[in-house]
Coordinates of C-alpha atoms in Angstrom, one line a residue:
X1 CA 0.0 0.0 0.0
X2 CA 1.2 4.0 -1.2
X3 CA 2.5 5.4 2.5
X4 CA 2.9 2.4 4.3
X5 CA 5.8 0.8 5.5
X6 CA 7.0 -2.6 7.4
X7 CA 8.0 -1.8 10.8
X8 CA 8.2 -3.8 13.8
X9 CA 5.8 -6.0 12.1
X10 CA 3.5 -3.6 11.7
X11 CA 2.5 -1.7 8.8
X12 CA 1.6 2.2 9.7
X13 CA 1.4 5.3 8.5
X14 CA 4.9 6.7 6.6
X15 CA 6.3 9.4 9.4
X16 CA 5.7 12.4 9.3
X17 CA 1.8 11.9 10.4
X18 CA 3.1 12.8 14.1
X19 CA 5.0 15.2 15.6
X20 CA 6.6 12.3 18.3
X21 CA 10.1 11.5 17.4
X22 CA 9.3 7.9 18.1
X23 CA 6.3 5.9 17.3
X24 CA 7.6 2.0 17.3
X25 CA 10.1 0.8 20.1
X26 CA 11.9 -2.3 21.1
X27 CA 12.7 -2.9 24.6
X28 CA 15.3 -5.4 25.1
X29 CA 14.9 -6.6 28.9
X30 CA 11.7 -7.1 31.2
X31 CA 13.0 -5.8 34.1
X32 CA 11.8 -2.6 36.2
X33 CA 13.9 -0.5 33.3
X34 CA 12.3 -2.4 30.6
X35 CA 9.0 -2.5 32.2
X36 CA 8.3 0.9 33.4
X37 CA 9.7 2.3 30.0
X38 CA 7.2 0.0 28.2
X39 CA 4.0 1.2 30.5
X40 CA 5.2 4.9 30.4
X41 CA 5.9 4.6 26.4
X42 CA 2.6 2.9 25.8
X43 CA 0.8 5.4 27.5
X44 CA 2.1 7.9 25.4
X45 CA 0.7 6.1 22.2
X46 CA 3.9 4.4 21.4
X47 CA 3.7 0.9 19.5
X48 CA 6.2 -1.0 22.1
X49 CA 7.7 -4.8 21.6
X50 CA 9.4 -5.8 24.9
X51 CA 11.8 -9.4 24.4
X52 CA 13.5 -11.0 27.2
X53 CA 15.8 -14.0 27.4
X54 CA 13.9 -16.0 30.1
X55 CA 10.9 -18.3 28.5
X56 CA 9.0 -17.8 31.1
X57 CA 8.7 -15.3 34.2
X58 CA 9.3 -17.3 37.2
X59 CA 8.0 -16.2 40.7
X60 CA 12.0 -15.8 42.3
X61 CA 13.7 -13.2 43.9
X62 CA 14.0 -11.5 47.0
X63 CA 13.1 -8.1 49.1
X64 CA 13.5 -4.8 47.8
X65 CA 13.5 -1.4 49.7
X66 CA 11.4 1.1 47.2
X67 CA 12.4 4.4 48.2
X68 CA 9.8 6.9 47.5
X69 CA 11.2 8.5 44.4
X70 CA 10.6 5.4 42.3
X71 CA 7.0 5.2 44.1
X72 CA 6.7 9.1 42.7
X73 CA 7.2 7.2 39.4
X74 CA 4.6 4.1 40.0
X75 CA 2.3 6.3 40.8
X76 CA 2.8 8.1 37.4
X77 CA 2.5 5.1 35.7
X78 CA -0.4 3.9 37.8
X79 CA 0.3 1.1 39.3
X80 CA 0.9 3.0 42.9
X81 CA -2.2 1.5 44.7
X82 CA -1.5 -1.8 44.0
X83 CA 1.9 -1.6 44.7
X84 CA 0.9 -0.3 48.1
X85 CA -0.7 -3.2 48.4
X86 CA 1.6 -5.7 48.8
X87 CA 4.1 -3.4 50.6
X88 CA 4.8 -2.6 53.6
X89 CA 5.5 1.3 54.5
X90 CA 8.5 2.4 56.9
X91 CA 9.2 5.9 57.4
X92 CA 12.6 5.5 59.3
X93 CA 15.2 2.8 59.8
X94 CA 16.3 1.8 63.6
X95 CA 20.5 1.6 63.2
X96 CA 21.6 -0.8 66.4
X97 CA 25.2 -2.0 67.6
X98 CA 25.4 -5.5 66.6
X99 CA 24.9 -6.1 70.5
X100 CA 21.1 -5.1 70.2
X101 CA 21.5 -1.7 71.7
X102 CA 19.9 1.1 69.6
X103 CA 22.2 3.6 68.3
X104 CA 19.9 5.7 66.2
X105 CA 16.6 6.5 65.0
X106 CA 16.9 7.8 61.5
X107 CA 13.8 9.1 59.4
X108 CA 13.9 7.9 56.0
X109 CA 13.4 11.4 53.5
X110 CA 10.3 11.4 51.6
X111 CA 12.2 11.5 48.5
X112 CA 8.9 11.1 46.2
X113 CA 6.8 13.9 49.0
X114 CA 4.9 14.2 51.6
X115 CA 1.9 12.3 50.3
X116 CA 3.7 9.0 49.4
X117 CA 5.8 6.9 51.9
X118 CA 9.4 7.3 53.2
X119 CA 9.9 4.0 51.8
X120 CA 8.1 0.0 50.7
X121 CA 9.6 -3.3 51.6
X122 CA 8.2 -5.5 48.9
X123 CA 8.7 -9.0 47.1
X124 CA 10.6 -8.2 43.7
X125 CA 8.9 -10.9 42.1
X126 CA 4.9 -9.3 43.3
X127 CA 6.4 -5.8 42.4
X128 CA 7.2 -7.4 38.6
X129 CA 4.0 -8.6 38.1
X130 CA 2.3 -5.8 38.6
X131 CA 4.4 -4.2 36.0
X132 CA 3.9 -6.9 33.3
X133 CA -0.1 -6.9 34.0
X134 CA 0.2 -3.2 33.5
X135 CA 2.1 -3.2 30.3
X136 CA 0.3 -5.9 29.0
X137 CA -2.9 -4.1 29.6
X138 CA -2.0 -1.2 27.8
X139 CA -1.1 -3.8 24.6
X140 CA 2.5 -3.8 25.0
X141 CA 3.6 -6.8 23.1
X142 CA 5.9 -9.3 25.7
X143 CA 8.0 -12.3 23.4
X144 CA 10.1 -14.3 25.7
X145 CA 12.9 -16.8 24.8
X146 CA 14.1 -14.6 22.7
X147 CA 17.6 -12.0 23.4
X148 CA 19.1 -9.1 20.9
X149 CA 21.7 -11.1 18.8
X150 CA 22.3 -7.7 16.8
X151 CA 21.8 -4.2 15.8
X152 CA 22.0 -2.0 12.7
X153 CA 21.7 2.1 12.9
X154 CA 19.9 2.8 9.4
X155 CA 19.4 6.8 9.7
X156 CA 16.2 7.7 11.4
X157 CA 15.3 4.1 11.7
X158 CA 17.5 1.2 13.7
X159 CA 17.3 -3.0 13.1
X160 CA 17.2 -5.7 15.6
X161 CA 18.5 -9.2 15.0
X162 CA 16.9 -11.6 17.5
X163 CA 18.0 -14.8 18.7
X164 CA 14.9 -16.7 17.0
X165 CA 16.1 -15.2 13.7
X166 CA 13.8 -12.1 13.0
X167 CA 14.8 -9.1 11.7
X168 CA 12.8 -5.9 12.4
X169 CA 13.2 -2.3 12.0
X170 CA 12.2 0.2 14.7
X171 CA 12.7 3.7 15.5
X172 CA 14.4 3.0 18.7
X173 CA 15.6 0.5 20.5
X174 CA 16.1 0.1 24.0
X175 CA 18.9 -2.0 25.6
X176 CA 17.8 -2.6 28.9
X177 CA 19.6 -6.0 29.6
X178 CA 21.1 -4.7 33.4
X179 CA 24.5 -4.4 34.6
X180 CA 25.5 -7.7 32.6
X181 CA 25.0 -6.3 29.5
X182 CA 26.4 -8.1 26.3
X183 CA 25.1 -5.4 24.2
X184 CA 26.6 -2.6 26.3
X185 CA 30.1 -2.6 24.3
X186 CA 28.5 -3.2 20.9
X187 CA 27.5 0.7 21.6
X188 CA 31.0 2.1 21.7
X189 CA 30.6 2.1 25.1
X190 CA 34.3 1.3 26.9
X191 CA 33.0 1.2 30.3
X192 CA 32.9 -2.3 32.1
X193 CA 31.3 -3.8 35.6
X194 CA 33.5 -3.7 38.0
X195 CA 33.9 -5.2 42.0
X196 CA 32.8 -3.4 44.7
X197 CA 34.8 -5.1 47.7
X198 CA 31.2 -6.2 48.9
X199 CA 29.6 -9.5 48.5
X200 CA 25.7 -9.9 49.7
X201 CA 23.5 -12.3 51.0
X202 CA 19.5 -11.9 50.5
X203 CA 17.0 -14.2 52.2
X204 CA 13.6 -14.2 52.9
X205 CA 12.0 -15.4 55.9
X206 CA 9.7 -14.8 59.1
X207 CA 9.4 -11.7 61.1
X208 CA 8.0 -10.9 64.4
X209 CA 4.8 -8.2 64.5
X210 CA 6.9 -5.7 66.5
X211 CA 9.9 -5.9 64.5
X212 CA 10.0 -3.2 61.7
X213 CA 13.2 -2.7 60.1
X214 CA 16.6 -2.0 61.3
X215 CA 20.6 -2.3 60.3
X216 CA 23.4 -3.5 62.6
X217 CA 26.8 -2.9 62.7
X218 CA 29.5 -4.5 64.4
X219 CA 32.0 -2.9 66.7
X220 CA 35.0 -4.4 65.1
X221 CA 36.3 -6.7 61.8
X222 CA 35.7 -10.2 63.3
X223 CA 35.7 -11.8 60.2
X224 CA 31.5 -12.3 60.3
X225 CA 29.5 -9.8 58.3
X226 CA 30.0 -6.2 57.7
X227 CA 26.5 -5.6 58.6
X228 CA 22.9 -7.3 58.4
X229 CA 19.7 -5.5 58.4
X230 CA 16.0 -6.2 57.5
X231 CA 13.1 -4.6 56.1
X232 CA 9.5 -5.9 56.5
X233 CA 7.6 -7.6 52.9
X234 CA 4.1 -8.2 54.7
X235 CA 2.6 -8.8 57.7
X236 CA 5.0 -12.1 58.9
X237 CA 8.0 -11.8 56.8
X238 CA 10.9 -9.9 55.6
X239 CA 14.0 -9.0 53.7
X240 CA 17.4 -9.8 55.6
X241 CA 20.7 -9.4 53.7
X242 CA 23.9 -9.4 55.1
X243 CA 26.4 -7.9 53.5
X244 CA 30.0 -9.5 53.6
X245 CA 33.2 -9.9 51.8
X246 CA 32.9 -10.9 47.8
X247 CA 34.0 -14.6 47.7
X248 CA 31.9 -17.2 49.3
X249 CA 34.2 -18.7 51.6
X250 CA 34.9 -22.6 51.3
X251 CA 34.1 -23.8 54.4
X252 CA 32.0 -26.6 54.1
X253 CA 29.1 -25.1 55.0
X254 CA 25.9 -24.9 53.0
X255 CA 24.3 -21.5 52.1
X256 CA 22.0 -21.4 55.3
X257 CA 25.0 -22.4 57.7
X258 CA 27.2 -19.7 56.2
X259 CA 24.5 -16.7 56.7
X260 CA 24.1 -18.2 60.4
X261 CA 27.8 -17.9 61.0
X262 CA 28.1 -14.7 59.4
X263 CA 25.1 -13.5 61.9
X264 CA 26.7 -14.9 65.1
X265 CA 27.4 -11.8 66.4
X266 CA 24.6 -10.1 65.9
X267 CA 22.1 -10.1 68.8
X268 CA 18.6 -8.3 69.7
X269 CA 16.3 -8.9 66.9
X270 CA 18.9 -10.6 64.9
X271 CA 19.0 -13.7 67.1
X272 CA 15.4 -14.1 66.0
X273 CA 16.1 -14.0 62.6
X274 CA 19.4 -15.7 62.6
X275 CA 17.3 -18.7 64.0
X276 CA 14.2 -18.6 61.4
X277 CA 16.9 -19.5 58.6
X278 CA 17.0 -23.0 57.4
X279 CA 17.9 -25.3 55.1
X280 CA 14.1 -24.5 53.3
X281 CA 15.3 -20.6 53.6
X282 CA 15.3 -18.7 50.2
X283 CA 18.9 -17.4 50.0
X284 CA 20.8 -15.6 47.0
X285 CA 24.4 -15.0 47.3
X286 CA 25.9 -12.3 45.0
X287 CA 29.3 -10.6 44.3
X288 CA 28.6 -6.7 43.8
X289 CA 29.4 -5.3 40.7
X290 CA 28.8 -1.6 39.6
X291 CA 29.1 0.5 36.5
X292 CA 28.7 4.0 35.9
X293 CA 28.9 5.4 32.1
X294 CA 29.9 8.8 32.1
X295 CA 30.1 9.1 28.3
X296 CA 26.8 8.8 26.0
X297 CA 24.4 6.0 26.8
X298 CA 23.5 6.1 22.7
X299 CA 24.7 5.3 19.5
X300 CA 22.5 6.6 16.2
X301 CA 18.8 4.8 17.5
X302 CA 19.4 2.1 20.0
X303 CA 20.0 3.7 23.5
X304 CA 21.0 2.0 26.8
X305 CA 19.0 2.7 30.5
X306 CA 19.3 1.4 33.9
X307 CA 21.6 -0.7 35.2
X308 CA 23.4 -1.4 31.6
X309 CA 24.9 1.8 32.3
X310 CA 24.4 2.9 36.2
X311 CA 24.5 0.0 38.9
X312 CA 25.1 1.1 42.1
X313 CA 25.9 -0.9 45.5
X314 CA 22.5 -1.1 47.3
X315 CA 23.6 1.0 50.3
X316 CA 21.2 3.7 50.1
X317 CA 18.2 2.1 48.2
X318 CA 18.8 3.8 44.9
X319 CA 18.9 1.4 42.3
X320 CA 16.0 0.3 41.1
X321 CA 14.6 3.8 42.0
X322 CA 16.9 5.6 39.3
X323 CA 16.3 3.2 37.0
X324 CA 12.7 3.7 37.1
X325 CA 13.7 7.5 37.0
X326 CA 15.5 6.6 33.7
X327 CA 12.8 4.8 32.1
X328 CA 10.0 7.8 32.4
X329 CA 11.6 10.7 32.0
X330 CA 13.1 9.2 28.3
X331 CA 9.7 8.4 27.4
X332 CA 8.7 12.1 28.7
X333 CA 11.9 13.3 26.4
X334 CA 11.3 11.0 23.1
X335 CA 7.3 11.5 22.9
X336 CA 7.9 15.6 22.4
X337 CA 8.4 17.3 19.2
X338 CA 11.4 17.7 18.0
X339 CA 14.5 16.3 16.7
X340 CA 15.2 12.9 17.9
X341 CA 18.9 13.0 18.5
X342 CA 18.7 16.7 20.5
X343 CA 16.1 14.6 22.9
X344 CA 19.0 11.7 23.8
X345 CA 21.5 14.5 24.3
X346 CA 19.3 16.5 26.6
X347 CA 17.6 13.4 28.3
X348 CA 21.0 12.0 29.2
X349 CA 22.7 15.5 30.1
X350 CA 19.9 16.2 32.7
X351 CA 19.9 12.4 34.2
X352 CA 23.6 12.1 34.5
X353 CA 24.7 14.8 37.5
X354 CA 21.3 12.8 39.7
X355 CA 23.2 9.5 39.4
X356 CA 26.4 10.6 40.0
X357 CA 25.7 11.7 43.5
X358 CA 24.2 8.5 43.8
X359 CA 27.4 6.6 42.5
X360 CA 29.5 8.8 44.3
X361 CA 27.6 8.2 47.7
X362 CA 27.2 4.8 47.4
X363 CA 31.0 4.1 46.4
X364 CA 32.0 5.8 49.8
X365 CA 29.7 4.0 51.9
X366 CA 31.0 0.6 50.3
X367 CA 35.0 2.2 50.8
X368 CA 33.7 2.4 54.8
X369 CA 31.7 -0.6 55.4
X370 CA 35.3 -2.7 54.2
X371 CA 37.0 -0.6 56.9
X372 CA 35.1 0.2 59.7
X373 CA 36.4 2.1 62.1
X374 CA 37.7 4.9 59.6
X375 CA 38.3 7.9 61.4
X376 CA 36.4 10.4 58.7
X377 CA 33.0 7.8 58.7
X378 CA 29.8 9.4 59.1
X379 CA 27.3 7.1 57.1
X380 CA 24.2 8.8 58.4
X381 CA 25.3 11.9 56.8
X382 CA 26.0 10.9 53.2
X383 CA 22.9 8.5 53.4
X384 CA 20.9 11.5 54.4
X385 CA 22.6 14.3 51.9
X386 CA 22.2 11.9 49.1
X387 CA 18.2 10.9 49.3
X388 CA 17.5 14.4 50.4
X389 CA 19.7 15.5 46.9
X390 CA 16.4 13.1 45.3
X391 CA 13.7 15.0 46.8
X392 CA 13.0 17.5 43.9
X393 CA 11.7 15.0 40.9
X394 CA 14.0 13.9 38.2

């Protein structure tokens, strides 16, 4: 047909109909990036096609702490009530010596306002499913099994080679693969993951009613963990990790045993939960990585977001947060008028100085939690400067 052209397997209108720069996307990666760029595209009348390597979503994963900047961005999308749902709001965290004694109260900044909560404790995997309903609702198109093999830059168009051998042409695509990106360097884009001198463990397991949250520290390096805290994902359970050196010792022990002795000396509340982990307990054990791209995130029509290019150690809450950040204010960016290329430019110039206080912060707070005891520590204050720094919206 006159005016009509093949693109993303679907046959529309030649541009120029719109004044959007963008008006058929893939999204490579269903994660929070992927999905909340998805939802906030679609809503914005974009045709979006969202592929992801697993062939099936699987209910896994642990706790997340959802500050209440990337709830300012849920409820944008809106998805906030539901998401309150199967949260659990905390307004402050309790910091004890790993004794038990309380050594601070500290109010959480309501980084997304006054009207939303300090912060969620949530199940990833209820949070993710919320986010696929949503985009699904709004007729994104979801194909799983399937991962970018390729990617051609064609002018003011860009093709995608998939693993199950289709070949598509869109005006953007969107890598949002996380922090282990393969298609990161095929960018230009020299910047690697590197080690953070922290390892973690994440479990899931029972809480008491009156327990609400807390971190512990310990007084000295006794070769245990560096510290353990919780936050609460419903009415009985909640998110423990316990953060540690980066290799898992060989010890003989099995997962559950090695948390246990790396919670020994940790008492009050932690005795409780140190004791509710078992062989049945679901435990992830991960080396932490980060990355932060300081040059462009783009190349022609295929841009990277989220963790591909920003991963932060999770000592101040931030990361999914800012990768939700990402996700809608590009789709705010690329649905205007105007020149497609000026929108990346700008889009990236105004996210980059927000993350880099979030880097920066959370790169010092990983230098002291490997040395505790360092003369110039004052956690409390970065933690605090660097959410209250994410109070004004992105």
């Amino acid at each position: 047909m006159p005016g009509l052209r093949r693109v993303g397997g679907v046959a529309r209108a030649a541009k120029g109909k719109t004044n959007m720069s963008v008006q058929n996307v893939l999204i490579v990666g269903g994660g929070f990036t992927g999905l909340t760029a998805a939802i906030a595209l679609a809503q914005r009348d974009v045709k979006v096609t969202l592929v992801d390597r697993v062939s099936a979503w699987a209910r896994v994963g642990h706790g997340l702490t959802i500050q209440g900047n990337a709830l300012r961005v849920f409820r944008e999308l809106g998805v906030i009530d539901e998401i309150l749902a199967v949260g659990q709001p905390e307004n402050a965290v309790t910091l004890y010596f790993a004794d038990g004694r309380v050594m601070a109260e500290m109010p959480t900044p309501r980084t997304g306002g006054d009207d939303l909560p300090a912060t969620i404790g949530a199940l990833r995997p209820d949070l993710h499913e919320i986010l696929v309903r949503k985009a699904e609702s709004l007729g994104v198109e979801i194909r799983l099994g399937r991962e970018l093999v390729s990617f051609e830059n064609d002018g003011d168009t860009a093709t995608s080679v998939l693993s199950d051998g289709t070949t598509e042409t869109w005006d953007l695509i969107i890598v949002a693969e996380g922090i282990k990106s393969p298609t990161r360097p095929k960018l230009g884009i020299a910047e690697d993951r590197a080690p953070s001198g922290l390892g973690i463990w994440r479990a899931v397991t029972s809480r008491q009613p009156e327990m609400t949250g807390g971190i512990a520290f310990p007084t000295a390096d006794d070769g245990g963990a560096y510290k353990v805290g919780y936050t609460p994902v419903g009415p009985d359970q909640c998110y423990v990790f316990v953060l540690c050196r980066p290799q898992r010792i060989e010890n003989g022990l099995e997962g559950w045993q090695e948390v246990k002795r790396l919670m020994a000396n940790f008492h009050g509340e932690f005795d409780y939960l140190r004791e509710s982990i078992g062989p049945d307990t679901f435990l992830n054990f991960q080396e932490i990585e980060w990355i932060f791209v300081e040059g462009p995130w783009h190349s022609g029509r295929v841009i990277a977001l989220g963790e591909t290019v920003h991963a932060v150690p999770p000592l101040i809450a931030q990361g999914a947060a800012q990768c939700v950040e990402d996700a809608l204010v590009f789709a705010e960016y690329v649905t205007r008028p105007g020149d497609l290329q000026t929108q990346l430019a700008e889009f990236y110039a105004r996210r980059l100085p927000r993350i880099k206080g979030v880097v920066d912060s959370s790169l010092q707070l990983a230098h002291w939690e490997q040395n505790p005891g360092s003369p110039d520590a004052d956690p409390g204050r970065v933690m605090a400067q660097a959410l209250l720094a994410l109070v004004p919206a992105p």
